[in-house]
């Protein structure tokens, strides 16, 4: 709007909560709306009008009108606020409609021009009161509320030295030398909750005086450039090379997982979000994590957004914090020309497809969204094949994700009804998406590093005496990918067949995901690189069955090195840009994709805390014994987690950073507590007894217990299972006692090695 308007509508609002500079920050409802019309050309004033919004809380079932005119004219009772005309409405919707109707009638009756614009003291009345409440209640707002003049900014055009944040109607009136009744004047800095009814009328009368003063000599001000409020959010793209001001970005936390960028724009209704400025954040699995980064057009709007901290979106409160431009670019910025072309079509609704078959084509997607026989609902893809974007790895392999464009909300909603319908043999998940989410997903798959560095804290916990050999390039390990999730170590050994005898002791390592569940990957240490290569050639894509489930899957088998295996088990990932062939050079990794996305090794490793000794200790001998027990494992170290105190462990002074449960074999039932007893005289050979309470009743007896202690020095035949009655113990249940052989070290000393337990 470049020409000066014919009428200014001076407006003041009050809520049932905070007032002044905190107006609208507590989500309280609007209860009072006061306005007065100013004829800009003739510099005359209209009547002061007041609408009181009082919800009807009566229990009567009698139908009542939404709009109830109580008094037209000035009231004389004690509660009179001083307005010329007073109205009462039962809801915000009826109150806004009444305001629009009365204002239109008054302008038409004046007969001199029709253009009008609202004028308020600051931004809060329109941006933080009217629009947020109307958006939360899904109430349409009259067009006149989408533009207004901020009287403080208009005043500052003539008083440039004034501090905009310190201005109010009282200060402006004093600067213009207008008469002000200081005794009855309201102080905006004093938060009154709620605001007295007569204050709103006083403020409107004072503001109209300021407007008339600015229109008159010597200022002759022209009201021609109003503030504007965006009616709808515009989606768009953002380049990583773009410069984003740190003072315009916020982080919203606690969003419902199904929320979209339009929901975010509705939450911040009244504030202008930059084009494409709502970016939903994704977690490591590519799912929304309840956070979003929002970029506003100015710092002023960002500051108003921060006042909506812990306002509600549905039943959830949303936390709002400051963020930086760099944070926003990490989420919403992109560099792909293909994505830019895909998102260049404006006014399109984006739907994300997840779980596509890897061999799915554009024609398959078009058929998936084609109308079924006899169905009247259609959801044509905008642009046909050009409206489909597949997400791929840098080497061109599909990820199973795609984005699809629809021309309107109706078509998109029809398409979302196909959620979890089948495409081929797989069900497809459908979600409403955003331009920022497209950029974020494409960035994640296209810019992943080849070999990420392991977390820094791992280095600080390395033992002084390293038990690990220097890294080598010998590919004497196997990687199994695509295991059934119910597969056990016994199933893996059965799958290996004749190659089982070439597996090193404790050489089977299951890889778990972030939820400590099987990821479908496994590493196996073989005795030689030749046997590992033979096994991969023989077993690649052979079918494995699981004893605990009816499902069978073909398993991919690749040779790999100890270093590569250790890197993955530490939580790193390996390159997925190589093609899997068995006659390729050994210099490549051959591991794709990374089996474990979590930056930690699971199950966790253990350490032995120093406790009171009851057996002879020797740190050097203990380290040598541990090195003999455990084969080289590469970089498989984690921060130690102390065991529960109270029981003696040996050795007492050496820290061992080993991961037991990932080794072969995994005990079916590990004892929760251990106790050491001296050898009984009835035993045929010297040794020690270990009492194992808490074993499962349905265990398979000797076999399970032998598996639990496998790896001890000495022959397995020397392990005996004794009845607890031999120790003179009685009870309701039989507690197994395990007889273990003693280990002799140089010097003739004997000790019982409990480190594996």
XYZ file of C-alpha atoms in Angstrom:
757
model
C 0.000 0.000 0.000
C 1.639 3.199 -1.187
C -1.179 5.796 -0.977
C -2.401 7.079 2.345
C -5.568 5.379 3.614
C -8.854 7.184 4.166
C -9.485 5.843 7.665
C -7.370 4.624 10.546
C -8.945 2.259 13.067
C -7.173 2.683 16.397
C -7.421 -0.684 18.193
C -6.593 -1.848 21.709
C -7.042 -5.395 23.092
C -6.975 -6.951 26.548
C -6.838 -10.583 27.646
C -7.755 -12.325 30.878
C -4.053 -12.624 31.689
C -0.898 -10.541 31.350
C -0.909 -7.027 29.905
C 1.643 -4.454 28.802
C 4.830 -5.858 27.283
C 3.813 -9.407 28.278
C 0.487 -9.275 26.458
C -0.253 -12.619 24.809
C 2.714 -14.439 26.365
C 0.510 -16.591 28.627
C -2.007 -17.859 26.008
C -4.959 -16.239 27.772
C -8.115 -15.552 25.764
C -9.152 -12.168 24.413
C -11.830 -10.563 26.613
C -11.962 -6.920 25.442
C -11.658 -5.225 22.062
C -11.898 -1.421 21.844
C -11.603 0.720 18.702
C -12.207 4.227 17.359
C -12.345 5.416 13.759
C -10.136 8.320 12.599
C -10.915 10.123 9.331
C -7.458 10.911 7.943
C -8.702 13.488 5.426
C -10.972 15.536 7.704
C -9.069 14.716 10.934
C -12.297 13.849 12.751
C -13.034 11.053 15.199
C -15.810 8.500 15.358
C -17.397 6.837 18.368
C -15.427 4.698 20.834
C -16.685 1.133 20.495
C -16.109 -1.743 22.892
C -16.760 -5.483 22.540
C -16.658 -7.698 25.626
C -16.152 -11.392 24.918
C -17.827 -13.372 27.665
C -18.284 -17.128 27.024
C -21.753 -18.413 27.907
C -21.158 -20.939 30.701
C -24.815 -21.507 31.634
C -26.145 -25.066 31.687
C -29.356 -24.095 29.914
C -30.067 -26.076 26.773
C -32.086 -23.231 25.333
C -30.580 -22.078 22.061
C -28.993 -18.639 22.319
C -27.678 -16.232 19.786
C -23.942 -15.955 19.285
C -24.184 -12.206 19.084
C -26.054 -10.372 21.814
C -26.075 -6.592 21.754
C -26.349 -5.568 25.390
C -26.213 -1.783 25.197
C -25.863 0.655 22.339
C -24.943 3.897 24.016
C -23.006 4.867 27.082
C -23.691 2.972 30.284
C -24.043 4.865 33.512
C -23.450 2.093 36.056
C -20.285 1.592 38.064
C -18.851 -0.927 35.625
C -19.021 1.503 32.717
C -15.665 1.781 30.920
C -16.456 5.089 29.227
C -17.106 3.698 25.706
C -19.785 5.272 23.516
C -21.076 1.907 22.302
C -20.718 -1.412 24.074
C -21.400 -4.887 22.698
C -21.143 -8.391 24.123
C -20.161 -11.571 22.275
C -20.017 -15.162 23.503
C -16.990 -16.286 21.474
C -13.981 -14.936 19.619
C -15.548 -15.864 16.288
C -18.712 -13.852 16.941
C -16.655 -10.995 18.420
C -14.477 -10.656 15.299
C -17.492 -10.861 13.008
C -19.243 -8.175 15.070
C -16.144 -5.956 14.884
C -15.994 -6.320 11.105
C -19.717 -5.646 10.702
C -19.827 -2.545 12.939
C -16.651 -1.136 11.370
C -17.986 -1.591 7.841
C -21.287 0.082 8.734
C -19.512 3.046 10.312
C -17.240 3.559 7.275
C -20.166 3.305 4.874
C -22.168 5.802 6.901
C -19.272 8.298 6.782
C -19.380 8.217 2.962
C -15.902 9.692 2.387
C -13.654 6.949 0.998
C -13.550 3.245 1.762
C -9.883 2.331 2.379
C -9.030 1.682 6.004
C -6.246 0.138 8.081
C -5.831 -0.775 11.722
C -3.435 1.124 13.996
C -2.102 -0.259 17.290
C 0.383 0.675 19.986
C 3.067 -1.924 19.200
C 2.915 -5.346 17.598
C 1.409 -7.460 20.371
C -2.304 -6.704 19.949
C -2.475 -8.145 16.426
C 0.446 -10.564 16.204
C 0.370 -12.066 19.699
C -3.326 -11.891 20.647
C -5.737 -11.945 17.699
C -3.967 -14.296 15.274
C -2.572 -16.941 17.694
C -5.919 -17.458 19.434
C -7.822 -17.545 16.142
C -5.366 -20.078 14.687
C -5.539 -22.363 17.734
C -9.367 -22.337 17.530
C -9.468 -22.646 13.704
C -11.351 -19.348 13.418
C -11.075 -17.335 10.186
C -9.804 -13.797 10.727
C -11.295 -10.829 8.784
C -9.032 -9.417 6.087
C -8.550 -6.133 7.926
C -6.414 -7.916 10.559
C -3.695 -8.830 8.026
C -2.295 -5.292 7.821
C -1.861 -2.605 10.443
C 0.214 0.421 11.365
C 2.500 0.266 14.382
C 2.048 3.703 15.958
C 5.454 3.436 17.638
C 7.267 2.995 14.303
C 5.283 5.819 12.699
C 6.197 8.057 15.633
C 9.882 7.092 15.358
C 9.992 8.431 11.787
C 9.834 11.932 13.304
C 11.696 11.191 16.550
C 14.610 9.076 15.363
C 16.409 9.093 18.710
C 13.545 7.359 20.490
C 14.060 3.814 21.720
C 11.397 1.709 20.045
C 11.212 -0.794 22.916
C 10.784 1.959 25.503
C 8.007 3.758 23.631
C 4.362 3.658 24.697
C 1.333 5.905 24.307
C 2.216 7.915 27.432
C 5.787 8.636 26.258
C 4.639 9.577 22.749
C 1.988 11.933 24.125
C 4.540 13.704 26.325
C 6.932 14.076 23.385
C 4.144 15.662 21.328
C 3.219 17.965 24.250
C -0.278 16.537 24.507
C -2.225 16.976 27.754
C -2.088 13.762 29.815
C -3.808 13.046 33.121
C -0.857 11.432 34.905
C -2.889 10.411 37.962
C -5.259 8.218 35.959
C -2.765 7.096 33.348
C -1.994 3.374 33.056
C 1.653 2.281 33.302
C 2.359 -0.460 30.681
C 5.472 -1.614 32.588
C 3.279 -2.591 35.567
C 1.765 -5.941 34.646
C -1.859 -5.822 35.803
C -3.718 -9.131 35.650
C -6.427 -8.610 34.502
C -6.433 -5.094 33.064
C -9.201 -2.733 34.347
C -11.925 -2.231 31.737
C -11.599 1.560 31.618
C -7.863 1.418 30.756
C -8.511 0.163 27.214
C -10.844 3.096 26.468
C -8.324 5.579 27.920
C -5.561 4.128 25.746
C -7.654 4.344 22.587
C -8.544 7.992 23.256
C -4.880 8.834 23.912
C -3.728 7.035 20.742
C -6.236 8.905 18.565
C -4.876 12.166 19.966
C -1.368 11.081 18.953
C -2.585 10.171 15.450
C -4.260 13.557 14.972
C -1.120 15.311 16.189
C 1.034 13.406 13.676
C -1.401 14.232 10.854
C -1.330 17.944 11.699
C 1.341 20.590 11.353
C 4.314 20.538 11.630
C 4.586 16.755 11.114
C 1.997 16.168 8.357
C 2.685 12.459 8.604
C 1.490 10.076 5.881
C 0.312 6.609 6.903
C 1.241 4.696 3.745
C 3.397 1.618 4.547
C 1.638 -0.695 6.985
C 2.928 -3.834 8.651
C 1.763 -7.006 6.887
C 1.025 -10.499 8.153
C 1.502 -13.493 5.857
C -1.778 -15.243 5.204
C -0.089 -18.561 4.411
C 3.316 -20.189 4.698
C 5.366 -20.404 1.492
C 7.506 -23.486 1.029
C 10.812 -23.168 -0.765
C 14.429 -24.268 -0.947
C 17.509 -23.005 0.828
C 21.078 -23.260 -0.436
C 23.960 -24.123 1.863
C 25.758 -21.107 0.416
C 23.016 -18.768 1.603
C 23.763 -16.497 4.536
C 21.285 -16.828 7.409
C 21.323 -14.321 10.261
C 21.697 -15.891 13.703
C 19.138 -13.471 15.154
C 16.286 -14.781 13.008
C 16.296 -18.522 13.874
C 14.631 -20.431 16.711
C 14.460 -24.105 17.669
C 11.042 -25.554 18.532
C 11.054 -28.751 20.602
C 8.259 -31.132 21.574
C 6.349 -31.160 18.283
C 3.958 -34.041 17.573
C 5.677 -36.534 15.267
C 2.980 -36.152 12.599
C 3.231 -32.342 12.472
C 4.143 -30.629 9.202
C 5.599 -27.262 8.251
C 2.053 -25.924 7.906
C 1.358 -26.917 11.515
C 4.466 -25.024 12.594
C 3.344 -21.966 10.612
C -0.061 -22.205 12.293
C 1.586 -22.336 15.724
C 3.511 -19.125 14.917
C 0.531 -17.472 13.205
C 0.840 -13.688 13.214
C 4.615 -13.850 12.751
C 6.178 -13.888 9.295
C 8.261 -16.987 8.585
C 10.757 -16.675 5.747
C 10.082 -18.604 2.547
C 10.986 -22.239 3.204
C 11.873 -21.272 6.766
C 10.303 -24.240 8.611
C 12.658 -27.240 8.756
C 11.681 -30.418 10.603
C 14.617 -32.301 12.148
C 15.191 -36.030 11.638
C 16.929 -38.538 13.899
C 19.600 -41.073 12.935
C 16.929 -43.448 11.578
C 15.466 -40.763 9.311
C 12.367 -40.225 11.442
C 11.168 -36.938 12.869
C 12.466 -36.319 16.364
C 9.941 -33.679 17.461
C 12.191 -30.694 16.777
C 12.164 -28.018 14.098
C 14.245 -24.994 13.156
C 12.250 -21.933 12.096
C 13.653 -18.905 10.323
C 11.784 -15.590 10.565
C 12.026 -12.520 8.363
C 13.512 -10.309 11.092
C 14.906 -10.285 14.603
C 11.725 -8.568 15.826
C 9.603 -11.531 14.767
C 12.136 -13.963 16.268
C 11.869 -12.170 19.631
C 8.074 -12.372 19.506
C 8.352 -16.108 18.724
C 10.456 -16.636 21.857
C 7.529 -15.272 23.888
C 5.517 -18.318 22.777
C 7.703 -20.625 24.830
C 5.564 -23.463 26.228
C 2.493 -22.456 24.262
C 0.401 -25.415 23.148
C 0.012 -27.235 19.855
C -2.983 -29.427 20.517
C -2.357 -31.133 23.846
C 1.435 -30.679 23.757
C 3.372 -27.642 24.905
C 6.170 -26.495 22.623
C 9.516 -25.279 23.899
C 11.064 -22.407 21.933
C 14.772 -21.552 22.115
C 17.265 -19.438 20.216
C 19.263 -21.108 17.439
C 21.856 -20.056 14.866
C 21.880 -19.685 11.108
C 24.423 -22.505 10.907
C 21.985 -24.823 12.696
C 19.313 -23.968 10.151
C 21.581 -24.542 7.136
C 22.636 -27.954 8.462
C 18.999 -29.032 8.361
C 17.426 -27.098 5.480
C 20.396 -26.269 3.233
C 21.123 -28.284 0.114
C 23.442 -28.336 -2.888
C 21.755 -30.826 -5.246
C 20.506 -29.374 -8.533
C 18.146 -32.330 -8.917
C 16.476 -31.486 -5.600
C 16.318 -27.801 -6.524
C 14.531 -28.663 -9.773
C 12.172 -31.016 -7.950
C 11.277 -28.377 -5.364
C 11.102 -25.502 -7.836
C 7.397 -26.172 -8.445
C 5.657 -23.953 -5.920
C 2.294 -24.596 -4.267
C 2.878 -28.343 -4.320
C 2.178 -30.810 -1.507
C 5.050 -33.229 -0.811
C 4.456 -36.814 0.354
C 7.299 -39.070 1.473
C 7.283 -42.781 0.602
C 9.311 -45.133 2.796
C 9.931 -48.863 2.413
C 9.947 -49.067 -1.393
C 11.350 -52.212 -3.017
C 14.856 -51.557 -4.282
C 13.787 -52.389 -7.831
C 10.790 -50.014 -7.807
C 10.520 -47.694 -10.809
C 8.643 -44.489 -11.556
C 5.969 -46.490 -13.374
C 5.448 -48.608 -10.238
C 4.911 -45.459 -8.168
C 2.468 -44.058 -10.739
C 0.476 -47.310 -10.671
C 0.528 -47.296 -6.864
C -1.272 -43.936 -6.779
C -3.586 -44.656 -9.712
C -7.295 -44.943 -8.787
C -8.645 -48.400 -8.096
C -11.449 -49.891 -10.151
C -14.753 -48.324 -9.182
C -13.112 -45.701 -6.962
C -14.069 -42.051 -7.463
C -11.132 -40.708 -5.430
C -8.100 -39.817 -7.512
C -4.632 -38.702 -6.477
C -2.676 -37.978 -9.658
C 0.988 -37.142 -9.212
C 1.781 -33.592 -10.261
C 3.954 -33.623 -13.378
C 3.828 -37.389 -13.825
C 7.305 -38.915 -13.656
C 8.835 -35.469 -13.071
C 6.952 -35.325 -9.776
C 8.798 -38.356 -8.355
C 12.225 -38.124 -6.703
C 14.004 -41.328 -5.611
C 16.580 -41.104 -2.820
C 19.812 -42.922 -3.674
C 23.264 -43.534 -2.279
C 26.197 -41.815 -4.036
C 26.851 -45.002 -6.040
C 23.294 -44.984 -7.369
C 21.827 -47.737 -5.195
C 18.264 -47.008 -3.994
C 17.589 -46.416 -0.303
C 13.905 -47.350 -0.386
C 12.747 -43.736 0.029
C 11.079 -41.429 -2.476
C 9.252 -38.092 -2.529
C 6.131 -37.399 -4.587
C 4.426 -34.096 -5.512
C 0.680 -33.477 -5.538
C -1.062 -30.412 -6.904
C -3.455 -29.767 -4.020
C -4.273 -30.737 -0.465
C -7.230 -32.855 -1.595
C -5.059 -35.078 -3.777
C -2.444 -35.379 -1.033
C -5.020 -36.467 1.546
C -6.377 -39.036 -0.903
C -2.843 -40.343 -1.449
C -2.188 -40.619 2.300
C -5.126 -43.028 2.557
C -2.905 -45.584 0.807
C -0.647 -45.693 3.876
C 0.703 -49.244 4.402
C -0.774 -50.588 1.177
C 1.367 -53.080 -0.736
C 3.681 -52.286 -3.620
C 4.929 -55.638 -4.818
C 5.475 -57.630 -1.619
C 6.247 -54.680 0.672
C 3.924 -52.292 2.445
C 4.639 -48.614 1.873
C 4.609 -45.957 4.589
C 3.346 -42.518 3.536
C 3.929 -39.247 5.368
C 3.275 -35.626 4.584
C 6.671 -34.016 4.077
C 8.363 -30.656 3.597
C 10.980 -29.143 1.313
C 13.435 -28.996 4.216
C 12.922 -32.700 4.920
C 13.685 -33.499 1.272
C 16.960 -31.594 1.557
C 17.792 -33.232 4.866
C 17.214 -36.786 3.640
C 19.175 -36.202 0.430
C 22.058 -34.612 2.362
C 22.217 -37.530 4.771
C 22.552 -40.186 2.080
C 24.715 -38.252 -0.368
C 27.328 -36.730 1.949
C 28.130 -39.524 4.429
C 31.882 -39.822 5.136
C 33.654 -42.987 4.031
C 35.114 -43.886 7.435
C 33.898 -41.663 10.278
C 36.259 -41.176 13.164
C 35.421 -43.081 16.348
C 34.215 -41.031 19.317
C 36.928 -39.066 21.074
C 36.248 -40.471 24.590
C 37.440 -43.908 23.468
C 41.025 -42.741 23.204
C 41.214 -41.484 26.761
C 40.348 -44.855 28.314
C 42.940 -47.002 26.557
C 45.006 -49.072 29.020
C 48.632 -48.225 29.585
C 49.676 -51.774 28.581
C 47.971 -52.390 25.250
C 46.590 -55.879 24.718
C 45.961 -55.216 21.014
C 48.315 -55.818 18.090
C 49.088 -53.106 15.544
C 46.428 -52.883 12.813
C 46.951 -55.014 9.718
C 45.370 -55.465 6.336
C 44.915 -59.248 6.347
C 41.315 -60.096 5.436
C 40.970 -63.076 7.763
C 37.431 -62.262 8.965
C 33.964 -62.747 7.566
C 31.055 -60.370 7.556
C 27.574 -61.896 7.402
C 24.782 -59.534 6.343
C 21.049 -60.183 6.251
C 20.794 -62.668 9.122
C 17.322 -63.535 10.430
C 16.677 -61.404 13.496
C 15.989 -64.555 15.503
C 19.285 -66.186 14.506
C 21.523 -67.419 17.323
C 25.196 -68.299 17.397
C 24.262 -71.959 17.017
C 22.375 -71.084 13.813
C 25.456 -69.253 12.503
C 27.727 -72.225 13.253
C 25.283 -74.554 11.519
C 25.274 -72.236 8.512
C 29.099 -72.274 8.352
C 29.128 -76.061 8.159
C 32.636 -77.408 7.557
C 34.124 -73.941 8.128
C 33.081 -74.035 11.784
C 36.390 -75.676 12.673
C 38.210 -72.634 11.259
C 36.462 -70.177 13.617
C 38.747 -68.794 16.290
C 37.815 -69.197 19.899
C 35.400 -66.420 20.909
C 35.407 -65.397 17.260
C 31.698 -64.818 16.585
C 30.567 -61.214 17.116
C 26.901 -60.227 16.833
C 26.200 -56.573 15.958
C 23.305 -54.906 17.751
C 21.469 -51.688 16.909
C 20.749 -48.715 19.157
C 17.844 -50.559 20.764
C 20.173 -53.481 21.666
C 18.396 -55.715 19.193
C 20.027 -57.818 16.442
C 20.834 -55.700 13.412
C 21.103 -58.645 11.019
C 24.907 -58.387 10.838
C 27.653 -60.545 12.270
C 31.462 -60.721 12.163
C 33.425 -63.982 12.373
C 37.166 -64.354 12.949
C 38.734 -67.163 10.922
C 42.076 -68.866 11.368
C 43.415 -67.679 8.002
C 42.629 -65.365 5.133
C 42.464 -68.283 2.697
C 39.740 -70.062 4.646
C 37.839 -66.799 5.025
C 37.905 -66.284 1.244
C 36.827 -69.886 0.598
C 33.960 -69.549 3.057
C 32.739 -66.304 1.481
C 32.806 -67.856 -1.999
C 31.042 -71.020 -0.857
C 28.396 -69.497 1.419
C 27.574 -66.182 -0.265
C 23.781 -65.812 -0.688
C 23.060 -69.234 0.798
C 19.869 -69.579 2.859
C 20.067 -69.588 6.672
C 17.253 -70.880 8.871
C 16.636 -69.984 12.483
C 15.653 -72.498 15.142
C 13.565 -69.885 16.971
C 11.621 -68.691 13.940
C 10.080 -70.037 10.793
C 11.643 -67.381 8.555
C 14.577 -68.179 6.290
C 16.731 -65.610 4.545
C 19.646 -65.663 2.169
C 22.800 -64.315 3.773
C 25.513 -62.262 2.087
C 29.066 -63.225 3.096
C 32.092 -60.968 2.530
C 35.722 -61.219 3.638
C 37.019 -58.310 5.715
C 39.928 -57.353 7.940
C 40.196 -57.145 11.715
C 40.504 -53.365 11.585
C 37.295 -53.010 9.596
C 35.478 -55.297 11.988
C 36.780 -53.418 15.015
C 35.773 -50.063 13.550
C 32.186 -51.195 13.036
C 31.927 -52.790 16.476
C 33.110 -49.500 17.972
C 30.145 -47.744 16.385
C 31.784 -46.436 13.204
C 30.634 -47.142 9.677
C 32.422 -48.243 6.540
C 32.187 -47.120 2.951
C 29.061 -48.126 1.099
C 30.221 -46.863 -2.262
C 31.847 -50.100 -3.438
C 30.376 -52.952 -5.395
C 30.414 -56.408 -3.855
C 32.431 -58.800 -5.964
C 34.712 -61.582 -4.899
C 37.353 -61.092 -7.571
C 37.938 -57.476 -6.656
C 41.140 -56.149 -5.131
C 41.712 -56.758 -1.452
C 42.425 -53.093 -0.973
C 38.702 -52.256 -0.917
C 36.514 -52.702 2.097
C 33.735 -54.787 0.601
C 31.483 -53.746 3.482
C 28.188 -52.119 2.572
C 26.161 -50.619 4.145
C 27.405 -49.999 7.710
C 25.827 -52.650 9.944
C 25.699 -50.637 13.156
C 24.733 -46.963 13.051
C 25.043 -46.419 16.767
C 28.330 -44.993 17.983
C 28.787 -47.587 20.633
C 29.557 -51.261 20.971
C 26.713 -53.409 22.162
C 26.571 -55.326 24.436
C 28.721 -53.104 26.681
C 32.185 -54.072 27.878
C 33.144 -54.676 31.471
C 36.094 -53.902 33.712
C 37.313 -55.317 36.981
C 37.451 -52.840 39.827
C 40.141 -53.165 42.491
C 38.755 -54.999 45.517
C 40.219 -56.792 48.453
C 42.410 -59.655 47.301
C 41.954 -63.205 48.470
C 44.137 -64.810 45.817
C 47.741 -64.074 44.748
C 47.937 -61.351 42.107
C 50.467 -60.395 39.531
C 49.532 -57.683 37.012
C 52.093 -58.743 34.419
C 51.111 -62.400 34.612
C 47.436 -61.441 34.431
C 47.987 -59.355 31.313
C 49.951 -62.188 29.702
C 47.222 -64.669 30.577
C 44.569 -62.386 29.143
C 46.576 -61.883 25.958
C 46.814 -65.664 25.598
C 43.106 -66.153 26.199
C 41.872 -63.508 23.746
C 42.857 -63.432 20.069
C 43.591 -60.080 18.341
C 40.365 -58.109 17.950
C 41.370 -54.810 16.356
C 39.990 -51.613 17.848
C 37.276 -53.071 20.106
C 37.595 -50.900 23.185
C 35.003 -49.006 25.125
C 34.891 -47.081 28.340
C 34.868 -49.655 31.164
C 31.782 -50.180 33.239
C 32.471 -51.343 36.815
C 30.894 -54.550 38.045
C 28.777 -54.753 41.159
C 31.090 -54.728 44.211
C 31.008 -57.320 46.934
C 32.567 -60.390 45.309
C 36.236 -61.184 44.747
C 37.499 -61.116 41.181
C 40.938 -61.963 39.907
C 43.207 -60.241 38.984
C 42.555 -57.363 41.355
C 45.000 -54.783 40.003
C 44.791 -55.123 36.225
C 42.208 -53.384 34.042
C 40.915 -55.578 31.208
C 38.961 -53.828 28.457
C 37.328 -56.797 26.807
C 33.858 -57.465 25.481
C 32.746 -60.884 26.689
C 29.214 -61.318 25.487
C 30.031 -60.533 21.861
C 32.411 -63.526 21.777
C 31.592 -67.087 20.859
C 29.916 -68.799 22.527
C 27.364 -66.615 24.295
C 26.267 -68.276 27.557
C 22.557 -69.094 27.561
C 22.225 -67.944 31.172
C 24.918 -65.932 32.912
C 24.976 -66.198 36.720
C 24.054 -62.998 38.544
C 26.386 -63.634 41.502
C 29.503 -65.685 42.074
C 31.061 -67.166 45.176
C 34.445 -68.814 45.651
C 34.943 -71.830 47.914
C 38.082 -73.862 48.654
C 38.365 -77.241 46.982
C 36.571 -80.066 48.760
C 38.637 -82.986 49.964
C 36.502 -85.439 47.992
C 37.620 -83.963 44.658
C 39.996 -86.109 42.635
C 42.147 -83.190 41.475
C 43.086 -79.863 43.057
C 40.819 -77.025 42.035
C 38.182 -74.663 43.285
C 34.432 -74.490 43.571
C 32.234 -71.732 42.164
C 28.684 -71.468 43.471
C 26.193 -70.235 40.885
C 22.826 -69.318 42.411
C 20.059 -67.950 40.248
C 20.441 -70.254 37.241
C 17.226 -70.871 35.251
C 15.295 -73.988 36.169
C 14.709 -74.855 32.528
C 18.398 -74.855 31.694
C 19.979 -77.831 29.986
C 22.295 -78.587 32.895
C 25.918 -79.453 32.321
C 25.970 -78.235 28.724
C 24.851 -74.732 29.656
C 27.333 -74.511 32.531
C 30.227 -75.723 30.397
C 29.337 -73.125 27.777
C 29.371 -70.473 30.491
C 32.972 -71.268 31.491
C 34.366 -72.243 28.112
C 37.694 -70.550 27.493
C 39.325 -71.677 30.764
C 42.808 -73.012 30.659
C 42.751 -76.742 31.131
C 40.777 -79.611 29.608
C 36.986 -79.468 29.660
C 36.884 -82.994 31.170
C 38.265 -81.606 34.425
C 35.118 -79.468 34.911
C 32.724 -81.197 37.300
C 29.175 -80.380 38.368
C 28.588 -81.073 42.052
C 25.456 -81.187 44.103
C 25.213 -78.515 46.779
C 24.735 -81.219 49.397
C 28.456 -82.045 49.159
C 29.134 -78.702 50.812
C 26.699 -79.441 53.579
C 24.135 -76.953 52.217
C 20.425 -77.613 52.137
C 17.548 -75.594 50.806
C 14.374 -75.620 48.820
C 16.279 -75.722 45.518
C 19.508 -77.357 44.403
C 22.240 -74.774 43.780
C 24.858 -76.039 41.274
C 28.499 -76.024 42.318
C 31.067 -75.902 39.528
C 34.473 -77.512 40.097
C 37.154 -75.714 38.085
C 40.838 -76.591 37.612
C 43.599 -74.527 39.111
C 46.107 -72.697 36.903
C 49.776 -73.029 37.762
C 52.019 -70.062 37.137
C 55.838 -69.817 37.376
C 56.943 -70.187 40.951
C 54.570 -73.013 41.788
C 51.655 -70.803 42.830
C 48.176 -71.950 41.873
C 45.140 -69.766 41.395
C 41.598 -70.008 40.126
C 40.927 -67.717 37.133
C 37.497 -66.125 37.531
C 37.922 -63.378 34.926
C 35.603 -64.955 32.387
C 32.742 -65.053 34.862
